[in-house]
GROMACS .gro file of C-alpha atoms in nm:
model
  269
    1MET     CA    1  -0.439   3.210  -1.893
    2THR     CA    2  -0.165   3.223  -2.047
    3SER     CA    3   0.065   3.313  -1.788
    4VAL     CA    4   0.000   3.018  -1.616
    5LEU     CA    5   0.006   2.800  -1.853
    6GLY     CA    6   0.407   2.928  -1.884
    7ARG     CA    7   0.452   2.813  -1.593
    8LEU     CA    8   0.348   2.509  -1.562
    9SER     CA    9   0.505   2.388  -1.908
   10SER     CA   10   0.804   2.465  -1.795
   11CYS     CA   11   0.781   2.097  -1.501
   12GLY     CA   12   0.894   1.750  -1.787
   13GLY     CA   13   0.795   1.446  -1.643
   14ALA     CA   14   0.443   1.502  -1.620
   15VAL     CA   15   0.382   1.073  -1.685
   16ARG     CA   16   0.625   1.101  -1.336
   17ARG     CA   17   0.659   1.358  -1.153
   18LEU     CA   18   0.413   1.633  -1.015
   19CYS     CA   19   0.452   2.015  -1.130
   20THR     CA   20   0.636   2.211  -0.787
   21THR     CA   21   0.616   2.531  -0.904
   22PRO     CA   22   0.377   2.705  -0.746
   23VAL     CA   23   0.095   2.886  -0.919
   24ARG     CA   24  -0.169   3.126  -0.664
   25PHE     CA   25  -0.591   3.043  -0.722
   26GLU     CA   26  -0.867   3.138  -0.514
   27PRO     CA   27  -0.918   2.951  -0.258
   28LYS     CA   28  -1.310   2.982  -0.315
   29ASN     CA   29  -1.304   2.719  -0.620
   30VAL     CA   30  -1.099   2.455  -0.801
   31ASP     CA   31  -0.938   2.554  -1.120
   32GLU     CA   32  -0.615   2.475  -1.055
   33LEU     CA   33  -0.731   2.164  -1.051
   34PHE     CA   34  -0.829   2.170  -1.390
   35THR     CA   35  -0.506   2.381  -1.500
   36ASN     CA   36  -0.324   2.210  -1.395
   37ASN     CA   37  -0.519   1.871  -1.605
   38MET     CA   38  -0.492   2.067  -1.870
   39VAL     CA   39  -0.044   2.160  -1.854
   40TRP     CA   40  -0.051   1.779  -1.768
   41ARG     CA   41  -0.202   1.641  -2.069
   42THR     CA   42  -0.079   1.859  -2.271
   43SER     CA   43   0.286   1.795  -2.132
   44VAL     CA   44   0.227   1.374  -2.168
   45ARG     CA   45   0.039   1.376  -2.535
   46SER     CA   46   0.386   1.557  -2.696
   47THR     CA   47   0.616   1.341  -2.515
   48SER     CA   48   0.406   1.003  -2.515
   49PRO     CA   49   0.169   1.089  -2.828
   50SER     CA   50   0.013   0.717  -2.726
   51PHE     CA   51  -0.065   0.738  -2.405
   52PHE     CA   52  -0.426   0.780  -2.302
   53LYS     CA   53  -0.535   0.559  -2.590
   54ASP     CA   54  -0.295   0.269  -2.440
   55MET     CA   55  -0.459   0.362  -2.017
   56ALA     CA   56  -0.787   0.313  -2.200
   57SER     CA   57  -0.756  -0.011  -2.384
   58GLY     CA   58  -0.694  -0.150  -1.986
   59GLN     CA   59  -0.534  -0.175  -1.700
   60SER     CA   60  -0.207  -0.407  -1.586
   61PRO     CA   61  -0.021  -0.342  -1.268
   62ARG     CA   62   0.244  -0.511  -1.059
   63TYR     CA   63   0.148  -0.376  -0.791
   64LEU     CA   64  -0.160  -0.343  -0.500
   65TRP     CA   65  -0.083  -0.090  -0.273
   66ILE     CA   66  -0.236  -0.064   0.035
   67GLY     CA   67  -0.166   0.264   0.205
   68CYS     CA   68  -0.212   0.567   0.427
   69SER     CA   69  -0.489   0.818   0.299
   70ASP     CA   70  -0.201   1.092   0.401
   71SER     CA   71  -0.202   1.355   0.160
   72ARG     CA   72   0.164   1.384   0.201
   73ILE     CA   73   0.192   0.987   0.074
   74PRO     CA   74   0.042   0.994  -0.315
   75PRO     CA   75   0.169   0.625  -0.388
   76GLU     CA   76   0.260   0.684  -0.786
   77THR     CA   77   0.480   1.007  -0.703
   78ILE     CA   78   0.720   0.829  -0.427
   79CYS     CA   79   0.760   0.497  -0.605
   80GLY     CA   80   0.857   0.709  -0.986
   81LEU     CA   81   0.551   0.485  -1.115
   82PRO     CA   82   0.339   0.637  -1.432
   83PRO     CA   83  -0.047   0.561  -1.399
   84GLY     CA   84  -0.146   0.241  -1.491
   85SER     CA   85   0.176   0.116  -1.231
   86LEU     CA   86   0.002   0.088  -0.903
   87PHE     CA   87  -0.376  -0.058  -0.853
   88VAL     CA   88  -0.424   0.187  -0.522
   89HIS     CA   89  -0.655   0.144  -0.194
   90ARG     CA   90  -0.575   0.439   0.097
   91ASN     CA   91  -0.731   0.425   0.410
   92ILE     CA   92  -0.640   0.620   0.742
   93ALA     CA   93  -0.352   0.418   0.911
   94ASN     CA   94  -0.271   0.125   0.643
   95LEU     CA   95  -0.600  -0.114   0.798
   96VAL     CA   96  -0.637  -0.425   0.604
   97ASN     CA   97  -1.011  -0.552   0.829
   98ASN     CA   98  -1.176  -0.845   0.715
   99VAL     CA   99  -1.505  -0.667   0.829
  100ASP     CA  100  -1.427  -0.356   0.596
  101VAL     CA  101  -1.617  -0.442   0.268
  102SER     CA  102  -1.368  -0.131  -0.016
  103ALA     CA  103  -1.021  -0.319   0.148
  104MET     CA  104  -1.216  -0.658   0.104
  105SER     CA  105  -1.366  -0.611  -0.269
  106VAL     CA  106  -1.043  -0.436  -0.325
  107ILE     CA  107  -0.831  -0.689  -0.237
  108GLN     CA  108  -1.052  -0.929  -0.424
  109TYR     CA  109  -1.052  -0.798  -0.738
  110ALA     CA  110  -0.657  -0.690  -0.702
  111VAL     CA  111  -0.546  -1.008  -0.697
  112LEU     CA  112  -0.831  -1.270  -0.859
  113GLN     CA  113  -0.908  -1.061  -1.156
  114LEU     CA  114  -0.656  -0.851  -1.226
  115LYS     CA  115  -0.380  -1.070  -1.110
  116VAL     CA  116  -0.152  -0.824  -0.967
  117GLN     CA  117   0.184  -0.996  -0.840
  118HIS     CA  118   0.304  -0.819  -0.528
  119ILE     CA  119   0.075  -0.635  -0.265
  120VAL     CA  120   0.261  -0.378  -0.081
  121VAL     CA  121   0.148  -0.257   0.234
  122CYS     CA  122   0.300   0.093   0.350
  123GLY     CA  123   0.317   0.308   0.652
  124HIS     CA  124   0.463   0.558   0.735
  125TYR     CA  125   0.635   0.808   1.046
  126ASN     CA  126   0.444   1.096   1.166
  127CYS     CA  127   0.077   0.899   1.109
  128GLY     CA  128  -0.168   1.080   1.223
  129GLY     CA  129  -0.410   0.800   1.325
  130ILE     CA  130  -0.137   0.620   1.510
  131LEU     CA  131  -0.113   0.911   1.724
  132ALA     CA  132  -0.454   0.915   1.768
  133ALA     CA  133  -0.474   0.583   1.848
  134MET     CA  134  -0.178   0.643   2.105
  135GLN     CA  135  -0.432   0.885   2.305
  136GLY     CA  136  -0.646   0.825   2.597
  137ILE     CA  137  -0.914   0.996   2.366
  138ASP     CA  138  -1.247   0.945   2.233
  139HIS     CA  139  -1.261   1.076   1.887
  140GLY     CA  140  -1.622   1.011   1.828
  141SER     CA  141  -1.754   0.763   1.580
  142PRO     CA  142  -1.685   0.635   1.344
  143LEU     CA  143  -1.331   0.795   1.330
  144GLU     CA  144  -1.302   0.583   1.728
  145ASN     CA  145  -1.442   0.280   1.565
  146TRP     CA  146  -1.137   0.257   1.296
  147LEU     CA  147  -0.875   0.356   1.518
  148ARG     CA  148  -0.988   0.111   1.796
  149ASN     CA  149  -0.781  -0.141   1.468
  150ILE     CA  150  -0.477   0.002   1.577
  151ARG     CA  151  -0.468  -0.013   1.965
  152ASP     CA  152  -0.574  -0.380   1.885
  153VAL     CA  153  -0.203  -0.390   1.738
  154TYR     CA  154  -0.088  -0.207   2.035
  155ARG     CA  155  -0.232  -0.445   2.255
  156LEU     CA  156  -0.095  -0.767   2.070
  157HIS     CA  157   0.254  -0.610   2.112
  158ARG     CA  158   0.218  -0.398   2.441
  159ASP     CA  159   0.508  -0.539   2.628
  160GLU     CA  160   0.721  -0.432   2.367
  161LEU     CA  161   0.556  -0.124   2.306
  162ASP     CA  162   0.595   0.033   2.674
  163ALA     CA  163   0.922  -0.054   2.700
  164ILE     CA  164   1.019   0.161   2.496
  165GLU     CA  165   1.013   0.541   2.698
  166ASP     CA  166   1.048   0.797   2.414
  167MET     CA  167   0.699   0.855   2.310
  168ASP     CA  168   0.809   0.929   1.970
  169THR     CA  169   1.003   0.687   1.917
  170ARG     CA  170   0.690   0.441   1.999
  171ALA     CA  171   0.525   0.546   1.738
  172ARG     CA  172   0.780   0.488   1.486
  173ARG     CA  173   0.800   0.113   1.604
  174LEU     CA  174   0.404   0.132   1.651
  175VAL     CA  175   0.381   0.240   1.273
  176GLU     CA  176   0.575  -0.062   1.143
  177LEU     CA  177   0.411  -0.300   1.378
  178ASN     CA  178   0.129  -0.185   1.248
  179VAL     CA  179   0.152  -0.237   0.880
  180LEU     CA  180   0.381  -0.628   0.959
  181GLU     CA  181   0.012  -0.595   1.098
  182GLN     CA  182  -0.210  -0.563   0.822
  183ALA     CA  183   0.010  -0.784   0.610
  184THR     CA  184  -0.073  -1.018   0.805
  185ASN     CA  185  -0.398  -0.951   0.766
  186LEU     CA  186  -0.369  -0.991   0.363
  187TYR     CA  187  -0.260  -1.346   0.436
  188LYS     CA  188  -0.616  -1.404   0.620
  189THR     CA  189  -0.783  -1.356   0.310
  190TYR     CA  190  -0.944  -1.608   0.091
  191ALA     CA  191  -0.881  -1.444  -0.259
  192VAL     CA  192  -0.437  -1.466  -0.137
  193GLN     CA  193  -0.423  -1.799  -0.017
  194GLN     CA  194  -0.616  -1.897  -0.324
  195ARG     CA  195  -0.466  -1.707  -0.622
  196ARG     CA  196  -0.121  -1.802  -0.397
  197VAL     CA  197  -0.284  -2.189  -0.443
  198GLU     CA  198  -0.363  -2.130  -0.869
  199THR     CA  199   0.023  -1.981  -0.871
  200PHE     CA  200   0.196  -2.230  -0.627
  201GLN     CA  201   0.029  -2.558  -0.837
  202ASN     CA  202   0.108  -2.351  -1.171
  203LYS     CA  203   0.499  -2.252  -1.138
  204SER     CA  204   0.607  -2.339  -1.395
  205LEU     CA  205   0.373  -2.113  -1.575
  206TYR     CA  206   0.426  -1.843  -1.294
  207GLY     CA  207   0.792  -1.849  -1.273
  208PHE     CA  208   0.729  -1.780  -0.828
  209ILE     CA  209   0.424  -1.778  -0.600
  210GLN     CA  210   0.159  -1.467  -0.662
  211PRO     CA  211   0.078  -1.269  -0.507
  212ARG     CA  212   0.394  -1.213  -0.253
  213ILE     CA  213   0.365  -0.955   0.034
  214HIS     CA  214   0.582  -0.669   0.126
  215PRO     CA  215   0.556  -0.493   0.447
  216THR     CA  216   0.694  -0.126   0.348
  217VAL     CA  217   0.755   0.188   0.570
  218TYR     CA  218   0.788   0.567   0.447
  219GLU     CA  219   0.963   0.856   0.586
  220PRO     CA  220   0.834   1.134   0.512
  221ALA     CA  221   1.101   1.386   0.651
  222THR     CA  222   1.379   1.212   0.414
  223GLY     CA  223   1.092   1.083   0.175
  224GLU     CA  224   1.269   0.694   0.192
  225LEU     CA  225   1.027   0.403   0.080
  226ARG     CA  226   1.217   0.113   0.257
  227PRO     CA  227   1.148  -0.275   0.290
  228LEU     CA  228   1.077  -0.372   0.660
  229ASP     CA  229   1.318  -0.623   0.803
  230VAL     CA  230   1.015  -0.937   0.928
  231GLU     CA  231   1.067  -1.312   0.862
  232MET     CA  232   0.742  -1.327   0.726
  233LYS     CA  233   0.770  -1.666   0.650
  234THR     CA  234   0.826  -1.752   0.992
  235ILE     CA  235   0.551  -1.562   1.118
  236LEU     CA  236   0.252  -1.702   0.870
  237LYS     CA  237   0.377  -2.072   0.969
  238ASP     CA  238   0.269  -1.986   1.327
  239LEU     CA  239  -0.039  -1.853   1.145
  240ALA     CA  240  -0.117  -2.157   0.832
  241PRO     CA  241  -0.329  -2.439   1.136
  242ILE     CA  242  -0.547  -2.143   1.174
  243TYR     CA  243  -0.645  -1.937   0.969
  244GLY     CA  244  -0.498  -2.176   0.616
  245LEU     CA  245  -0.817  -2.216   0.377
  246TYR     CA  246  -0.655  -2.429   0.133
  247ARG     CA  247  -0.362  -2.700   0.346
  248SER     CA  248  -0.556  -2.976   0.122
  249ALA     CA  249  -0.428  -2.834  -0.163
  250LEU     CA  250  -0.041  -2.742  -0.062
  251GLY     CA  251   0.099  -3.064   0.036
  252GLU     CA  252   0.333  -3.100   0.378
  253GLY     CA  253   0.330  -2.695   0.415
  254GLU     CA  254   0.636  -2.487   0.402
  255GLU     CA  255   0.792  -2.797   0.276
  256SER     CA  256   0.628  -2.809  -0.018
  257GLY     CA  257   0.780  -2.415  -0.116
  258GLU     CA  258   0.429  -2.340   0.023
  259PHE     CA  259   0.564  -1.927   0.219
  260GLU     CA  260   0.771  -1.845  -0.084
  261GLY     CA  261   0.806  -1.555  -0.174
  262MET     CA  262   0.761  -1.462   0.280
  263GLY     CA  263   1.056  -1.470   0.321
  264PRO     CA  264   1.228  -1.095   0.462
  265SER     CA  265   1.007  -0.912   0.249
  266TYR     CA  266   1.409  -0.712   0.129
  267ALA     CA  267   1.456  -1.118  -0.020
  268THR     CA  268   1.204  -1.110  -0.160
  269PRO     CA  269   1.204  -0.883  -0.531
   0.00000   0.00000   0.00000
């Protein structure tokens, strides 16, 4: 144990970074989890004595992160943020499905109780869920039921996608379009609309309409997280007559500022 601790304790910044020092453990058990946790706790206490006390007092994250379950994309790590910064929901291919009770519960709690200011929808290239949905294969229930949501995204954008001959490039574009559709699905939820109306009517108190929605994509090959260059404001303006639940409270639509924070993601800090 001493040699393991010695090797692991050399990894600094334990709150923000993962330890990458290789340590061998027996594959038949999960000892590495408990050993690494002990080292992490020790390191955190040495650099931030009040950290765990602060964590125990409650949470007030600014961000709701909706991402893929892929093990290569740990949200806090790739964003360089400590625990407590992100409220996280992850599933295969970062879907926002209105009949997914888990996702809808997370969104409701994050938006109406925690009152997050931003929602980040993060897809990633080389996504197994996206690649599986592009195959004409029955993957079996319940996975196939889930992948159908991605196939629906493909159907909505079929002309654009079918025009891309290179399959790798097509898959990358489907990753981006899927993120866009899930960001759009967020707007359709009552929780997001309700909170945006509340903050719209009290902008002097909140500073800006919340939550802002940010479609993003992660490149595992480089570690880069970037916003998608999309005009969400235009998309949502077209959707509002159908999906808008609080039109009477917003006055004259876009002219009233309803879609503030829904423009190109790179322009919405």
